[in-house]
Coordinates of C-alpha atoms in Angstrom, one line a residue:
X1 CA -0.1 0.1 -0.1
X2 CA 1.5 3.3 -0.8
X3 CA 2.1 5.6 1.9
X4 CA 4.6 8.5 1.4
X5 CA 4.9 11.8 3.3
X6 CA 6.5 14.8 2.3
X7 CA 6.5 17.3 5.3
X8 CA 8.7 20.2 6.7
X9 CA 9.0 21.9 10.2
X10 CA 10.1 25.1 11.6
X11 CA 10.0 27.1 15.1
X12 CA 8.2 30.2 16.1
X13 CA 7.1 32.7 13.6
X14 CA 4.0 34.5 14.1
X15 CA 1.8 34.8 11.1
X16 CA -2.3 35.1 10.9
X17 CA -4.7 33.4 8.7
X18 CA -4.1 35.8 5.6
X19 CA -0.2 35.2 5.6
X20 CA -0.8 31.4 6.1
X21 CA -3.2 31.4 3.3
X22 CA -0.7 33.1 1.1
X23 CA 1.9 30.3 1.7
X24 CA -0.7 27.6 1.3
X25 CA -2.0 29.1 -1.7
X26 CA 1.5 29.2 -3.3
X27 CA 2.0 25.4 -2.5
X28 CA -1.1 24.4 -3.9
X29 CA -0.5 26.5 -7.2
X30 CA 3.1 24.8 -7.3
X31 CA 1.8 21.2 -6.7
X32 CA -1.2 21.8 -9.5
X33 CA 1.8 22.4 -11.9
X34 CA 3.8 19.3 -10.6
X35 CA 0.8 16.9 -11.1
X36 CA -2.6 18.5 -12.1
X37 CA -3.9 15.0 -12.1
X38 CA -3.3 14.4 -8.5
X39 CA -3.4 17.9 -7.1
X40 CA -7.1 19.2 -7.8
X41 CA -10.6 18.9 -6.8
X42 CA -9.7 19.7 -2.8
X43 CA -12.1 19.0 -0.1
X44 CA -12.2 20.6 3.4
X45 CA -10.8 18.1 5.6
X46 CA -14.3 17.8 7.7
X47 CA -15.9 16.8 4.3
X48 CA -16.9 12.9 4.3
X49 CA -17.4 12.2 0.7
X50 CA -16.2 13.3 -2.7
X51 CA -19.5 14.5 -3.6
X52 CA -19.3 17.3 -0.7
X53 CA -18.6 20.9 -2.1
X54 CA -15.3 21.6 -3.2
X55 CA -12.9 24.3 -2.1
X56 CA -11.8 26.4 -5.1
X57 CA -8.2 27.5 -3.9
X58 CA -7.7 31.4 -3.4
X59 CA -6.0 33.3 -0.9
X60 CA -9.3 34.6 0.3
X61 CA -10.8 31.3 0.2
X62 CA -8.0 29.5 2.3
X63 CA -8.1 32.7 4.7
X64 CA -11.9 31.8 5.3
X65 CA -11.4 28.3 5.7
X66 CA -8.9 28.6 8.3
X67 CA -10.6 31.1 10.2
X68 CA -13.6 28.6 10.5
X69 CA -11.4 25.8 11.5
X70 CA -10.0 27.6 14.4
X71 CA -12.1 28.6 17.1
X72 CA -10.4 28.8 20.2
X73 CA -9.4 31.3 22.2
X74 CA -5.7 31.1 22.0
X75 CA -4.9 30.9 18.3
X76 CA -2.4 33.4 18.6
X77 CA -0.2 31.4 20.9
X78 CA -1.0 27.7 19.7
X79 CA -1.3 28.8 16.1
X80 CA -3.7 27.8 13.0
X81 CA -4.2 24.2 11.8
X82 CA -6.2 22.9 8.6
X83 CA -6.3 20.3 6.1
X84 CA -7.8 19.4 2.5
X85 CA -7.8 16.2 0.4
X86 CA -8.4 15.2 -2.9
X87 CA -9.0 12.1 -4.5
X88 CA -9.3 11.9 -8.2
X89 CA -9.5 9.3 -10.9
X90 CA -6.2 7.1 -11.2
X91 CA -4.4 8.9 -8.7
X92 CA -3.6 8.5 -5.2
X93 CA -5.6 10.3 -2.3
X94 CA -3.5 13.3 -1.1
X95 CA -3.8 15.1 1.9
X96 CA -1.9 18.6 2.7
X97 CA -2.2 19.8 6.1
X98 CA -0.8 22.7 7.9
X99 CA 0.0 23.8 11.4
X100 CA 1.4 27.4 11.5
X101 CA 1.4 30.9 13.1
X102 CA 1.5 30.7 17.0
X103 CA 3.5 32.3 19.3
X104 CA 4.4 29.6 21.6
X105 CA 8.0 28.9 21.7
X106 CA 7.2 25.2 22.5
X107 CA 5.1 24.7 19.6
X108 CA 6.5 23.3 16.2
X109 CA 5.1 24.8 13.2
X110 CA 4.5 22.2 10.1
X111 CA 3.6 21.4 6.7
X112 CA 2.8 18.4 5.0
X113 CA 1.5 16.5 1.9
X114 CA 0.8 12.6 2.1
X115 CA -0.2 10.3 -0.5
X116 CA -2.1 7.2 0.4
X117 CA -3.2 4.6 -2.2
X118 CA -4.0 0.6 -2.6
X119 CA -3.9 1.1 -6.3
X120 CA -1.2 3.7 -7.3
X121 CA 2.5 2.4 -7.0
X122 CA 5.8 4.3 -6.2
X123 CA 6.3 4.2 -10.0
X124 CA 3.9 7.0 -10.4
X125 CA 5.4 10.1 -11.7
X126 CA 4.0 12.4 -8.8
X127 CA 5.6 9.9 -6.6
X128 CA 9.1 10.1 -8.3
X129 CA 8.9 14.0 -7.9
X130 CA 8.3 13.9 -4.1
X131 CA 11.8 15.8 -3.7
X132 CA 10.4 18.1 -5.9
X133 CA 7.3 18.8 -4.0
X134 CA 9.7 19.1 -1.0
X135 CA 11.5 21.9 -2.6
X136 CA 8.1 23.5 -3.3
X137 CA 6.8 23.3 0.3
X138 CA 10.3 24.4 1.7
X139 CA 10.3 27.5 -0.5
X140 CA 6.8 28.5 0.2
X141 CA 6.7 28.0 3.9
X142 CA 10.6 28.8 4.4
X143 CA 11.1 25.6 6.5
X144 CA 14.1 24.8 8.7
X145 CA 14.1 21.1 7.5
X146 CA 11.7 18.6 5.8
X147 CA 11.9 15.2 4.5
X148 CA 10.2 12.7 2.1
X149 CA 9.6 9.0 3.8
X150 CA 7.5 6.0 3.7
X151 CA 6.4 4.8 7.1
X152 CA 8.7 1.6 7.6
X153 CA 11.7 3.8 6.7
X154 CA 10.5 6.7 9.1
X155 CA 10.2 4.0 12.0
X156 CA 13.8 2.7 11.3
X157 CA 15.2 5.9 11.4
X158 CA 13.5 7.4 14.3
X159 CA 14.4 4.0 16.3
X160 CA 18.1 4.1 15.3
X161 CA 18.6 7.6 16.6
X162 CA 16.0 8.0 19.0
X163 CA 14.4 10.9 17.3
X164 CA 11.1 12.9 18.3
X165 CA 8.6 13.6 15.6
X166 CA 9.6 17.0 14.9
X167 CA 13.5 16.2 15.0
X168 CA 15.3 16.9 11.6
X169 CA 16.2 13.9 9.9
X170 CA 17.0 12.4 6.3
X171 CA 14.4 10.1 4.6
X172 CA 14.3 9.4 1.1
X173 CA 15.1 13.0 0.3
X174 CA 15.8 16.0 3.0
X175 CA 15.7 19.9 2.8
X176 CA 18.3 21.9 4.9
X177 CA 17.5 25.6 5.6
X178 CA 20.4 27.9 4.2
X179 CA 22.3 27.6 7.5
X180 CA 22.0 23.8 8.0
X181 CA 22.9 23.4 3.9
X182 CA 26.3 25.3 4.7
X183 CA 27.0 22.3 7.2
X184 CA 25.9 19.7 5.0
X185 CA 29.0 17.5 3.6
X186 CA 29.9 16.6 0.0
X187 CA 29.6 13.4 -1.4
X188 CA 26.5 12.0 -0.2
X189 CA 25.1 9.4 -2.5
X190 CA 22.3 11.9 -3.8
X191 CA 21.7 14.9 -6.1
X192 CA 22.2 18.3 -4.6
X193 CA 19.5 20.8 -5.8
X194 CA 19.6 24.4 -4.2
X195 CA 16.1 25.8 -3.7
X196 CA 15.3 29.5 -4.6
X197 CA 15.2 30.5 -0.8
X198 CA 19.0 29.1 -0.2
X199 CA 17.9 25.9 1.2
X200 CA 19.1 22.5 0.1
X201 CA 17.5 19.5 -1.0
X202 CA 19.7 16.6 -1.0
X203 CA 17.7 13.7 -3.2
X204 CA 18.8 10.4 -2.3
X205 CA 16.2 8.7 -4.8
X206 CA 18.3 10.9 -7.9
X207 CA 15.0 12.0 -9.7
X208 CA 13.1 9.2 -8.6
X209 CA 15.5 6.8 -10.4
X210 CA 16.0 4.5 -7.2
X211 CA 14.8 3.6 -3.8
X212 CA 17.8 3.9 -1.1
X213 CA 18.2 1.4 1.0
X214 CA 17.4 2.1 5.2
X215 CA 21.3 1.3 5.6
X216 CA 22.0 4.0 3.0
X217 CA 19.5 6.4 4.9
X218 CA 20.8 5.4 8.2
X219 CA 24.2 6.3 6.9
X220 CA 23.5 9.4 5.5
X221 CA 21.8 10.5 8.5
X222 CA 24.7 9.9 10.5
X223 CA 26.9 12.0 8.5
X224 CA 24.7 14.8 8.6
X225 CA 24.1 14.5 12.3
X226 CA 28.2 14.3 12.7
X227 CA 28.3 17.5 10.5
X228 CA 25.8 19.5 12.5
X229 CA 23.3 19.7 9.9
X230 CA 20.4 17.8 11.6
X231 CA 21.0 19.8 14.9
X232 CA 17.5 20.3 16.4
X233 CA 16.4 23.7 17.2
X234 CA 16.9 24.7 20.7
X235 CA 14.0 24.6 22.8
X236 CA 12.3 27.2 23.6
X237 CA 12.5 28.2 20.3
X238 CA 14.1 31.8 19.4
X239 CA 14.1 31.6 15.7
X240 CA 11.8 29.7 12.8
X241 CA 15.2 28.4 11.7
X242 CA 18.6 27.3 12.5

């Protein structure tokens, strides 16, 4: 069963629904450019069936949705969360979720794009392009670190290094913010691509041409950790990125 996740994390960055909506809209627009067959027909997370009304993405529509989804008294502290999903013919079900904007120095901000399917395989073009999706969310959200992973690989890496969910790590690909990128060693077994905002994507799949073994991913994590490129943000957070 296909179960692939692209995600990114960052520390404290205070933003309201409008700013979050602008970043989310930029993400959805870029996703549509990558694979319109997968990334269209978005439903609000609370919808139950494909017949429910669609959310037609715009900054205004997303901002309104974010406001409707978040009604607590302390949103300026904990931030805003929302999710959209789409499941189109001959495509995997895709969900994009965000949690962002709060002032708490103890709550991690995050964005993710996840794929699940019993019929679509890892040879699908959109799955081969997940490192490109990682670059897209890295640029739109100016993340500190992010990765592409499948569930078994995620567990292996987490168990090997004793990681918390938000700890930086390398999966099939890794995104490193500019300061992290400056610490990354050369010569790792993957392709290196620089994002528009100075971040670095190290793609161990080399453009979707191979699936790295767990041993390879653990070795790359070891080298990146030794270089300081995967050092967790210090808590309490005093910045969004390393």
